[in-house]
């Protein structure tokens, strides 16, 4: 049976204050959207209230680019959290600006946060995020600590594991889950954004990571099953969990319950191919009646399993990624 599609990942902005090696193409300037191309707060809230919520979406994740760079992000969180139908509102961030914003975001209704943290070594971290000036690791770490103190629960840390870059830190990162109720999620590197690095370095199979962690501490399957694609395990006696997101080594397309809305209003049913995308911003600005937009989105939900299947037929997608993860809203 196909899963209910009720989860929308909303990219608030295509810009970012980091330039992670795995997310952005090397040595190339990305072309950013102009302000007028980005959905305004009003347009986004109209689409949510009048199109997505009536189509059955109740769970929302704000992402980017870096969502904390979007001006008025706290007000947006408050407005989305206030829809009676909203069951869950979460954010994925690099946490660089989080320390100063965590309390306001929490007060506005945000409860769940995923933070990218690819390294515990400041030097490695800076190399990964492309920072050449003062180290940014400490400020990100402070953002994580503040979010924890403010009460974000669950607090999840995302790690993209890249051979020869940060794979030597897997045990140290996994160990963060022992004493803290943090959930560390290891993500297989995908050839989106920086295909050159991917071709050069390759990726680490989640199975190998589980083996490594299991050899050190033992590893049991956690009792909880998350909403998303992660397989969840636990070091025996640990307070937190370990998640493995294995989109390269495993196909979870038949469990996929999500769609993605880009900052410029394209609705995308599958991360890995561009089939079926709808340009909702242009339609809205041209005055296409809301009930027609609802019909189009409803139709796309019905077609989603076939669109996902298209990616399954070709393994890791059709290989043509016109956009990076920061532009799609990974
Ligand atoms: N800037 C925010 C952040 O980094 O958390 C949100 C946007 S970022 C595009 C969302 C997620 O996509 C991050 O967890 C990041 O690690 C992941 N990501 C980006 N490029 C990736 C790639 N090539 N393979 C796997 N994950 C990737
Ligand atoms: Fe920015 Fe997030 Fe991409 Fe890193 S992964 S460059 S923080 S959007």
mmCIF file of C-alpha atoms and ligand atoms in Angstrom:
data_model
loop_
_atom_site.group_PDB
_atom_site.id
_atom_site.type_symbol
_atom_site.label_atom_id
_atom_site.label_comp_id
_atom_site.label_asym_id
_atom_site.label_seq_id
_atom_site.Cartn_x
_atom_site.Cartn_y
_atom_site.Cartn_z
ATOM 1 C CA UNK A 1 0.000 0.000 0.000
ATOM 2 C CA UNK A 2 1.271 3.465 -0.845
ATOM 3 C CA UNK A 3 2.012 5.713 2.155
ATOM 4 C CA UNK A 4 -0.125 8.780 2.815
ATOM 5 C CA UNK A 5 1.670 11.825 1.425
ATOM 6 C CA UNK A 6 1.253 14.359 4.228
ATOM 7 C CA UNK A 7 4.760 15.779 4.734
ATOM 8 C CA UNK A 8 6.037 18.893 2.962
ATOM 9 C CA UNK A 9 9.629 20.090 3.058
ATOM 10 C CA UNK A 10 9.599 23.812 2.437
ATOM 11 C CA UNK A 11 12.751 25.567 1.272
ATOM 12 C CA UNK A 12 12.574 29.132 2.549
ATOM 13 C CA UNK A 13 15.651 30.387 0.740
ATOM 14 C CA UNK A 14 18.226 29.058 -1.727
ATOM 15 C CA UNK A 15 21.122 31.000 -0.193
ATOM 16 C CA UNK A 16 23.430 29.723 2.493
ATOM 17 C CA UNK A 17 26.128 31.082 4.756
ATOM 18 C CA UNK A 18 28.125 27.853 4.329
ATOM 19 C CA UNK A 19 29.422 26.194 1.217
ATOM 20 C CA UNK A 20 29.577 22.545 2.194
ATOM 21 C CA UNK A 21 31.770 20.483 -0.070
ATOM 22 C CA UNK A 22 29.113 17.840 -0.596
ATOM 23 C CA UNK A 23 26.256 20.249 -1.220
ATOM 24 C CA UNK A 24 27.664 22.935 -3.489
ATOM 25 C CA UNK A 25 29.589 22.547 -6.745
ATOM 26 C CA UNK A 26 33.309 23.235 -6.413
ATOM 27 C CA UNK A 27 34.712 26.433 -7.844
ATOM 28 C CA UNK A 28 31.411 27.434 -9.373
ATOM 29 C CA UNK A 29 29.268 30.349 -8.346
ATOM 30 C CA UNK A 30 25.685 29.278 -7.880
ATOM 31 C CA UNK A 31 23.085 31.483 -9.446
ATOM 32 C CA UNK A 32 20.835 32.651 -6.657
ATOM 33 C CA UNK A 33 17.196 33.556 -6.970
ATOM 34 C CA UNK A 34 16.302 37.216 -7.059
ATOM 35 C CA UNK A 35 14.106 38.462 -4.235
ATOM 36 C CA UNK A 36 11.064 38.757 -6.495
ATOM 37 C CA UNK A 37 11.443 35.136 -7.602
ATOM 38 C CA UNK A 38 11.113 33.834 -4.053
ATOM 39 C CA UNK A 39 7.657 33.051 -2.670
ATOM 40 C CA UNK A 40 6.666 35.845 -0.297
ATOM 41 C CA UNK A 41 5.435 35.013 3.206
ATOM 42 C CA UNK A 42 1.889 35.735 2.065
ATOM 43 C CA UNK A 43 2.164 33.518 -1.007
ATOM 44 C CA UNK A 44 3.658 30.674 0.998
ATOM 45 C CA UNK A 45 0.994 30.896 3.692
ATOM 46 C CA UNK A 46 -1.761 31.067 1.030
ATOM 47 C CA UNK A 47 -0.403 27.928 -0.625
ATOM 48 C CA UNK A 48 -0.231 26.121 2.706
ATOM 49 C CA UNK A 49 -3.668 27.162 3.928
ATOM 50 C CA UNK A 50 -5.605 26.911 0.660
ATOM 51 C CA UNK A 51 -3.787 24.182 -1.262
ATOM 52 C CA UNK A 52 -1.482 21.950 0.796
ATOM 53 C CA UNK A 53 -3.564 21.620 3.947
ATOM 54 C CA UNK A 54 -6.785 20.844 2.005
ATOM 55 C CA UNK A 55 -4.726 18.258 0.040
ATOM 56 C CA UNK A 56 -3.883 16.511 3.329
ATOM 57 C CA UNK A 57 -0.454 17.905 4.279
ATOM 58 C CA UNK A 58 -0.180 18.321 8.062
ATOM 59 C CA UNK A 59 3.568 18.035 8.719
ATOM 60 C CA UNK A 60 6.010 20.681 7.608
ATOM 61 C CA UNK A 61 9.782 21.038 7.677
ATOM 62 C CA UNK A 62 11.471 24.351 6.986
ATOM 63 C CA UNK A 63 14.773 24.041 5.211
ATOM 64 C CA UNK A 64 16.947 25.772 2.616
ATOM 65 C CA UNK A 65 19.651 26.843 1.743
ATOM 66 C CA UNK A 66 19.934 28.044 5.273
ATOM 67 C CA UNK A 67 16.440 28.739 6.642
ATOM 68 C CA UNK A 68 17.681 30.993 9.445
ATOM 69 C CA UNK A 69 18.827 33.488 6.785
ATOM 70 C CA UNK A 70 15.234 34.056 5.719
ATOM 71 C CA UNK A 71 14.074 37.327 7.174
ATOM 72 C CA UNK A 72 10.949 36.930 9.280
ATOM 73 C CA UNK A 73 11.525 33.194 9.768
ATOM 74 C CA UNK A 74 10.225 33.325 13.359
ATOM 75 C CA UNK A 75 6.972 34.912 12.174
ATOM 76 C CA UNK A 76 6.613 32.260 9.502
ATOM 77 C CA UNK A 77 7.052 29.520 12.082
ATOM 78 C CA UNK A 78 4.413 31.172 14.258
ATOM 79 C CA UNK A 79 1.954 31.420 11.358
ATOM 80 C CA UNK A 80 2.459 27.798 10.236
ATOM 81 C CA UNK A 81 2.268 26.486 13.801
ATOM 82 C CA UNK A 82 -1.029 28.389 14.238
ATOM 83 C CA UNK A 83 -2.872 26.497 11.465
ATOM 84 C CA UNK A 84 -5.177 24.147 13.400
ATOM 85 C CA UNK A 85 -4.307 21.331 10.974
ATOM 86 C CA UNK A 86 -0.538 21.564 11.593
ATOM 87 C CA UNK A 87 0.513 18.425 13.439
ATOM 88 C CA UNK A 88 4.234 18.928 13.238
ATOM 89 C CA UNK A 89 6.590 21.736 12.352
ATOM 90 C CA UNK A 90 10.336 21.141 12.207
ATOM 91 C CA UNK A 91 13.459 22.737 10.797
ATOM 92 C CA UNK A 92 16.772 21.625 9.290
ATOM 93 C CA UNK A 93 19.561 24.145 9.863
ATOM 94 C CA UNK A 94 23.327 24.456 9.979
ATOM 95 C CA UNK A 95 22.887 26.159 13.397
ATOM 96 C CA UNK A 96 25.354 28.960 12.737
ATOM 97 C CA UNK A 97 22.725 31.555 13.699
ATOM 98 C CA UNK A 98 20.801 29.308 16.062
ATOM 99 C CA UNK A 99 22.124 30.361 19.464
ATOM 100 C CA UNK A 100 20.516 33.793 19.188
ATOM 101 C CA UNK A 101 17.272 32.497 17.652
ATOM 102 C CA UNK A 102 16.529 29.188 19.372
ATOM 103 C CA UNK A 103 14.332 30.594 22.150
ATOM 104 C CA UNK A 104 12.274 32.765 19.779
ATOM 105 C CA UNK A 105 11.773 29.848 17.410
ATOM 106 C CA UNK A 106 10.688 27.621 20.267
ATOM 107 C CA UNK A 107 8.284 30.272 21.575
ATOM 108 C CA UNK A 108 6.845 30.623 18.066
ATOM 109 C CA UNK A 109 5.950 26.921 18.076
ATOM 110 C CA UNK A 110 8.937 25.103 16.568
ATOM 111 C CA UNK A 111 9.583 21.906 18.509
ATOM 112 C CA UNK A 112 11.835 19.728 16.404
ATOM 113 C CA UNK A 113 15.139 20.611 14.895
ATOM 114 C CA UNK A 114 17.737 18.784 12.797
ATOM 115 C CA UNK A 115 21.212 20.258 12.744
ATOM 116 C CA UNK A 116 23.960 19.423 10.293
ATOM 117 C CA UNK A 117 27.192 18.630 12.109
ATOM 118 C CA UNK A 118 29.672 16.719 10.001
ATOM 119 C CA UNK A 119 32.656 16.919 12.306
ATOM 120 C CA UNK A 120 33.727 17.441 15.905
ATOM 121 C CA UNK A 121 37.111 18.702 14.773
ATOM 122 C CA UNK A 122 37.022 22.458 14.102
ATOM 123 C CA UNK A 123 39.578 22.209 11.302
ATOM 124 C CA UNK A 124 37.836 19.399 9.506
ATOM 125 C CA UNK A 125 34.506 21.129 10.028
ATOM 126 C CA UNK A 126 35.764 24.376 8.493
ATOM 127 C CA UNK A 127 37.222 22.504 5.558
ATOM 128 C CA UNK A 128 33.886 20.782 4.938
ATOM 129 C CA UNK A 129 31.815 23.966 5.126
ATOM 130 C CA UNK A 130 34.335 25.912 3.032
ATOM 131 C CA UNK A 131 35.193 28.438 5.746
ATOM 132 C CA UNK A 132 38.566 30.085 5.342
ATOM 133 C CA UNK A 133 38.398 32.742 8.055
ATOM 134 C CA UNK A 134 37.793 32.322 11.758
ATOM 135 C CA UNK A 135 36.585 28.865 12.742
ATOM 136 C CA UNK A 136 32.825 28.512 12.727
ATOM 137 C CA UNK A 137 32.673 25.243 14.639
ATOM 138 C CA UNK A 138 32.365 26.828 18.093
ATOM 139 C CA UNK A 139 29.410 28.974 17.112
ATOM 140 C CA UNK A 140 27.620 25.968 15.621
ATOM 141 C CA UNK A 141 28.353 23.919 18.748
ATOM 142 C CA UNK A 142 26.955 26.781 20.849
ATOM 143 C CA UNK A 143 23.834 26.758 18.665
ATOM 144 C CA UNK A 144 23.401 23.031 19.326
ATOM 145 C CA UNK A 145 23.856 23.463 23.094
ATOM 146 C CA UNK A 146 21.382 26.343 23.190
ATOM 147 C CA UNK A 147 18.781 24.392 21.240
ATOM 148 C CA UNK A 148 19.184 21.518 23.702
ATOM 149 C CA UNK A 149 18.813 23.816 26.717
ATOM 150 C CA UNK A 150 15.777 25.555 25.226
ATOM 151 C CA UNK A 151 14.083 22.154 25.026
ATOM 152 C CA UNK A 152 14.026 21.093 21.389
ATOM 153 C CA UNK A 153 13.095 17.455 21.480
ATOM 154 C CA UNK A 154 14.061 15.448 19.589
ATOM 155 C CA UNK A 155 17.308 17.149 18.717
ATOM 156 C CA UNK A 156 18.827 15.421 15.725
ATOM 157 C CA UNK A 157 22.298 15.869 14.298
ATOM 158 C CA UNK A 158 22.818 15.051 10.609
ATOM 159 C CA UNK A 159 26.176 13.757 9.438
ATOM 160 C CA UNK A 160 26.995 13.187 5.764
ATOM 161 C CA UNK A 161 29.833 10.675 5.806
ATOM 162 C CA UNK A 162 32.495 11.114 3.143
ATOM 163 C CA UNK A 163 35.444 8.718 2.795
ATOM 164 C CA UNK A 164 38.751 10.353 3.672
ATOM 165 C CA UNK A 165 37.030 13.515 4.897
ATOM 166 C CA UNK A 166 35.129 12.699 8.102
ATOM 167 C CA UNK A 167 34.699 8.921 8.161
ATOM 168 C CA UNK A 168 37.422 8.686 10.835
ATOM 169 C CA UNK A 169 35.041 10.483 13.217
ATOM 170 C CA UNK A 170 32.107 8.106 13.021
ATOM 171 C CA UNK A 171 32.709 6.580 16.467
ATOM 172 C CA UNK A 172 33.187 9.991 18.136
ATOM 173 C CA UNK A 173 30.009 11.292 16.540
ATOM 174 C CA UNK A 174 28.073 8.148 17.465
ATOM 175 C CA UNK A 175 29.326 8.514 21.063
ATOM 176 C CA UNK A 176 27.403 11.803 21.375
ATOM 177 C CA UNK A 177 24.258 9.699 21.689
ATOM 178 C CA UNK A 178 25.482 7.842 24.776
ATOM 179 C CA UNK A 179 25.129 10.512 27.475
ATOM 180 C CA UNK A 180 22.773 12.920 25.751
ATOM 181 C CA UNK A 181 19.309 12.400 24.414
ATOM 182 C CA UNK A 182 20.556 13.357 20.975
ATOM 183 C CA UNK A 183 19.812 11.478 17.802
ATOM 184 C CA UNK A 184 22.734 11.195 15.444
ATOM 185 C CA UNK A 185 21.795 10.413 11.860
ATOM 186 C CA UNK A 186 24.364 9.216 9.372
ATOM 187 C CA UNK A 187 23.424 10.088 5.797
ATOM 188 C CA UNK A 188 24.924 8.399 2.755
ATOM 189 C CA UNK A 189 26.552 10.954 0.466
ATOM 190 C CA UNK A 190 24.536 11.406 -2.717
ATOM 191 C CA UNK A 191 25.781 12.624 -6.115
ATOM 192 C CA UNK A 192 23.716 15.807 -5.867
ATOM 193 C CA UNK A 193 25.440 19.171 -5.626
ATOM 194 C CA UNK A 194 29.057 18.149 -6.045
ATOM 195 C CA UNK A 195 29.204 15.189 -8.376
ATOM 196 C CA UNK A 196 32.987 15.722 -8.784
ATOM 197 C CA UNK A 197 33.623 15.095 -5.085
ATOM 198 C CA UNK A 198 31.266 12.135 -5.207
ATOM 199 C CA UNK A 199 33.107 10.592 -8.165
ATOM 200 C CA UNK A 200 36.428 11.222 -6.453
ATOM 201 C CA UNK A 201 35.594 10.085 -2.906
ATOM 202 C CA UNK A 202 32.565 7.828 -3.203
ATOM 203 C CA UNK A 203 30.305 7.180 -0.260
ATOM 204 C CA UNK A 204 30.180 5.028 2.854
ATOM 205 C CA UNK A 205 27.557 2.319 3.098
ATOM 206 C CA UNK A 206 25.406 2.530 6.268
ATOM 207 C CA UNK A 207 25.968 -1.180 6.729
ATOM 208 C CA UNK A 208 29.721 -0.532 7.171
ATOM 209 C CA UNK A 209 29.013 2.195 9.725
ATOM 210 C CA UNK A 210 26.714 -0.080 11.711
ATOM 211 C CA UNK A 211 29.390 -2.746 11.664
ATOM 212 C CA UNK A 212 32.017 -0.308 12.968
ATOM 213 C CA UNK A 213 29.786 1.040 15.733
ATOM 214 C CA UNK A 214 28.512 -2.421 16.620
ATOM 215 C CA UNK A 215 32.066 -3.759 16.943
ATOM 216 C CA UNK A 216 32.849 -0.971 19.422
ATOM 217 C CA UNK A 217 29.750 -0.906 21.643
ATOM 218 C CA UNK A 218 27.185 -3.328 20.255
ATOM 219 C CA UNK A 219 24.109 -2.022 18.485
ATOM 220 C CA UNK A 220 20.461 -2.899 18.891
ATOM 221 C CA UNK A 221 17.486 -1.941 16.790
ATOM 222 C CA UNK A 222 15.622 0.850 18.573
ATOM 223 C CA UNK A 223 12.038 0.213 19.595
ATOM 224 C CA UNK A 224 10.834 3.416 17.941
ATOM 225 C CA UNK A 225 10.369 3.767 14.228
ATOM 226 C CA UNK A 226 10.708 7.364 13.014
ATOM 227 C CA UNK A 227 8.432 9.082 10.504
ATOM 228 C CA UNK A 228 11.138 9.289 7.916
ATOM 229 C CA UNK A 229 13.517 7.089 5.995
ATOM 230 C CA UNK A 230 16.052 6.470 8.803
ATOM 231 C CA UNK A 231 16.666 2.978 10.182
ATOM 232 C CA UNK A 232 17.030 3.562 13.908
ATOM 233 C CA UNK A 233 19.445 1.785 16.237
ATOM 234 C CA UNK A 234 20.844 2.337 19.703
ATOM 235 C CA UNK A 235 24.074 1.699 21.537
ATOM 236 C CA UNK A 236 22.946 -0.456 24.485
ATOM 237 C CA UNK A 237 22.146 1.806 27.463
ATOM 238 C CA UNK A 238 22.527 5.041 25.458
ATOM 239 C CA UNK A 239 20.141 7.928 26.046
ATOM 240 C CA UNK A 240 19.922 8.859 22.367
ATOM 241 C CA UNK A 241 19.694 6.882 19.131
ATOM 242 C CA UNK A 242 21.564 6.433 15.871
ATOM 243 C CA UNK A 243 19.766 6.754 12.556
ATOM 244 C CA UNK A 244 21.028 5.570 9.190
ATOM 245 C CA UNK A 245 19.671 7.137 6.040
ATOM 246 C CA UNK A 246 20.714 4.845 3.258
ATOM 247 C CA UNK A 247 19.322 6.280 0.070
ATOM 248 C CA UNK A 248 22.327 4.986 -1.913
ATOM 249 C CA UNK A 249 22.433 1.417 -0.636
ATOM 250 C CA UNK A 250 18.736 0.891 -0.010
ATOM 251 C CA UNK A 251 15.655 1.991 -1.861
ATOM 252 C CA UNK A 252 12.936 3.434 0.344
ATOM 253 C CA UNK A 253 10.909 5.009 -2.447
ATOM 254 C CA UNK A 254 7.889 2.885 -1.598
ATOM 255 C CA UNK A 255 7.836 4.409 1.922
ATOM 256 C CA UNK A 256 8.226 7.990 0.662
ATOM 257 C CA UNK A 257 5.579 10.246 2.189
ATOM 258 C CA UNK A 258 7.006 13.648 1.256
ATOM 259 C CA UNK A 259 7.104 16.351 -1.345
ATOM 260 C CA UNK A 260 9.382 19.363 -1.614
ATOM 261 C CA UNK A 261 8.515 22.981 -2.268
ATOM 262 C CA UNK A 262 11.440 25.094 -3.458
ATOM 263 C CA UNK A 263 11.920 28.726 -2.423
ATOM 264 C CA UNK A 264 10.719 29.785 -5.875
ATOM 265 C CA UNK A 265 7.570 27.736 -5.592
ATOM 266 C CA UNK A 266 8.267 24.558 -7.550
ATOM 267 C CA UNK A 267 6.607 21.510 -6.059
ATOM 268 C CA UNK A 268 8.723 18.416 -6.556
ATOM 269 C CA UNK A 269 7.343 14.936 -5.860
ATOM 270 C CA UNK A 270 10.689 13.080 -5.851
ATOM 271 C CA UNK A 271 14.127 14.236 -4.717
ATOM 272 C CA UNK A 272 15.875 12.187 -7.356
ATOM 273 C CA UNK A 273 14.109 13.139 -10.530
ATOM 274 C CA UNK A 274 12.402 16.175 -11.878
ATOM 275 C CA UNK A 275 9.356 14.523 -13.362
ATOM 276 C CA UNK A 276 6.012 16.117 -12.601
ATOM 277 C CA UNK A 277 7.200 19.351 -11.000
ATOM 278 C CA UNK A 278 4.555 22.070 -10.663
ATOM 279 C CA UNK A 279 5.339 25.779 -10.823
ATOM 280 C CA UNK A 280 2.920 26.943 -8.137
ATOM 281 C CA UNK A 281 4.346 30.450 -7.794
ATOM 282 C CA UNK A 282 3.725 31.361 -11.438
ATOM 283 C CA UNK A 283 0.262 29.818 -11.308
ATOM 284 C CA UNK A 284 -0.570 31.771 -8.161
ATOM 285 C CA UNK A 285 0.733 35.026 -9.611
ATOM 286 C CA UNK A 286 -1.206 34.487 -12.845
ATOM 287 C CA UNK A 287 -4.360 34.122 -10.793
ATOM 288 C CA UNK A 288 -5.050 30.445 -11.548
ATOM 289 C CA UNK A 289 -8.031 29.607 -9.304
ATOM 290 C CA UNK A 290 -7.100 27.909 -6.042
ATOM 291 C CA UNK A 291 -9.355 24.911 -6.701
ATOM 292 C CA UNK A 292 -7.426 24.233 -9.920
ATOM 293 C CA UNK A 293 -4.147 24.303 -7.963
ATOM 294 C CA UNK A 294 -5.664 21.878 -5.462
ATOM 295 C CA UNK A 295 -6.636 19.563 -8.336
ATOM 296 C CA UNK A 296 -3.107 19.715 -9.757
ATOM 297 C CA UNK A 297 -1.491 18.961 -6.401
ATOM 298 C CA UNK A 298 -4.020 16.185 -5.709
ATOM 299 C CA UNK A 299 -3.232 14.688 -9.118
ATOM 300 C CA UNK A 300 0.512 14.863 -8.412
ATOM 301 C CA UNK A 301 0.004 13.015 -5.116
ATOM 302 C CA UNK A 302 -1.770 10.260 -7.046
ATOM 303 C CA UNK A 303 1.048 10.077 -9.603
ATOM 304 C CA UNK A 304 3.819 10.164 -7.006
ATOM 305 C CA UNK A 305 4.314 6.389 -6.643
ATOM 306 C CA UNK A 306 4.896 6.067 -10.416
ATOM 307 C CA UNK A 307 7.244 9.051 -10.374
ATOM 308 C CA UNK A 308 9.195 7.499 -7.482
ATOM 309 C CA UNK A 309 9.220 4.239 -9.391
ATOM 310 C CA UNK A 310 10.855 6.011 -12.339
ATOM 311 C CA UNK A 311 13.827 6.793 -10.081
ATOM 312 C CA UNK A 312 13.954 3.207 -8.819
ATOM 313 C CA UNK A 313 14.257 1.906 -12.380
ATOM 314 C CA UNK A 314 17.367 4.007 -12.915
ATOM 315 C CA UNK A 315 19.058 3.251 -9.585
ATOM 316 C CA UNK A 316 20.175 6.516 -8.056
ATOM 317 C CA UNK A 317 18.000 8.729 -10.200
ATOM 318 C CA UNK A 318 18.202 9.888 -13.749
ATOM 319 C CA UNK A 319 21.604 11.465 -13.154
ATOM 320 C CA UNK A 320 20.531 14.943 -14.193
ATOM 321 C CA UNK A 321 20.414 17.144 -11.160
ATOM 322 C CA UNK A 322 19.782 20.637 -12.405
ATOM 323 C CA UNK A 323 19.647 21.847 -8.808
ATOM 324 C CA UNK A 324 21.807 21.308 -5.744
ATOM 325 C CA UNK A 325 20.393 20.097 -2.447
ATOM 326 C CA UNK A 326 20.539 23.686 -1.160
ATOM 327 C CA UNK A 327 18.328 24.752 -4.067
ATOM 328 C CA UNK A 328 15.889 21.847 -3.827
ATOM 329 C CA UNK A 329 15.605 22.040 -0.052
ATOM 330 C CA UNK A 330 17.237 18.746 0.971
HETATM 331 N N1 LIG B 1 21.401 24.362 5.526
HETATM 332 C C1 LIG B 1 20.656 23.421 6.268
HETATM 333 C C2 LIG B 1 21.531 22.297 6.760
HETATM 334 O O1 LIG B 1 22.619 22.117 6.241
HETATM 335 O O2 LIG B 1 21.099 21.588 7.661
HETATM 336 C C3 LIG B 1 19.438 22.876 5.545
HETATM 337 C C4 LIG B 1 19.572 22.568 4.075
HETATM 338 S S1 LIG B 1 20.650 21.200 3.682
HETATM 339 C C5 LIG B 1 20.496 21.149 1.907
HETATM 340 C C6 LIG B 1 19.650 19.821 4.209
HETATM 341 C C7 LIG B 1 20.375 18.515 4.367
HETATM 342 O O3 LIG B 1 20.843 18.074 3.102
HETATM 343 C C8 LIG B 1 21.579 18.574 5.293
HETATM 344 O O4 LIG B 1 21.410 17.629 6.328
HETATM 345 C C9 LIG B 1 22.728 18.184 4.397
HETATM 346 O O5 LIG B 1 23.691 17.458 5.092
HETATM 347 C C10 LIG B 1 22.043 17.354 3.331
HETATM 348 N N2 LIG B 1 22.786 17.254 2.074
HETATM 349 C C11 LIG B 1 23.209 18.251 1.273
HETATM 350 N N3 LIG B 1 23.869 17.773 0.202
HETATM 351 C C12 LIG B 1 23.893 16.420 0.338
HETATM 352 C C13 LIG B 1 24.423 15.347 -0.458
HETATM 353 N N4 LIG B 1 25.070 15.567 -1.581
HETATM 354 N N5 LIG B 1 24.224 14.074 -0.020
HETATM 355 C C14 LIG B 1 23.538 13.831 1.128
HETATM 356 N N6 LIG B 1 23.005 14.807 1.918
HETATM 357 C C15 LIG B 1 23.182 16.079 1.520
HETATM 358 FE FE1 LIG B 2 24.375 25.231 3.290
HETATM 359 FE FE2 LIG B 2 23.134 23.187 4.360
HETATM 360 FE FE3 LIG B 2 24.140 23.006 1.875
HETATM 361 FE FE4 LIG B 2 25.793 23.135 3.924
HETATM 362 S S1 LIG B 2 24.311 21.487 3.513
HETATM 363 S S2 LIG B 2 25.934 24.346 2.035
HETATM 364 S S3 LIG B 2 24.735 24.404 5.335
HETATM 365 S S4 LIG B 2 22.485 24.298 2.519
#
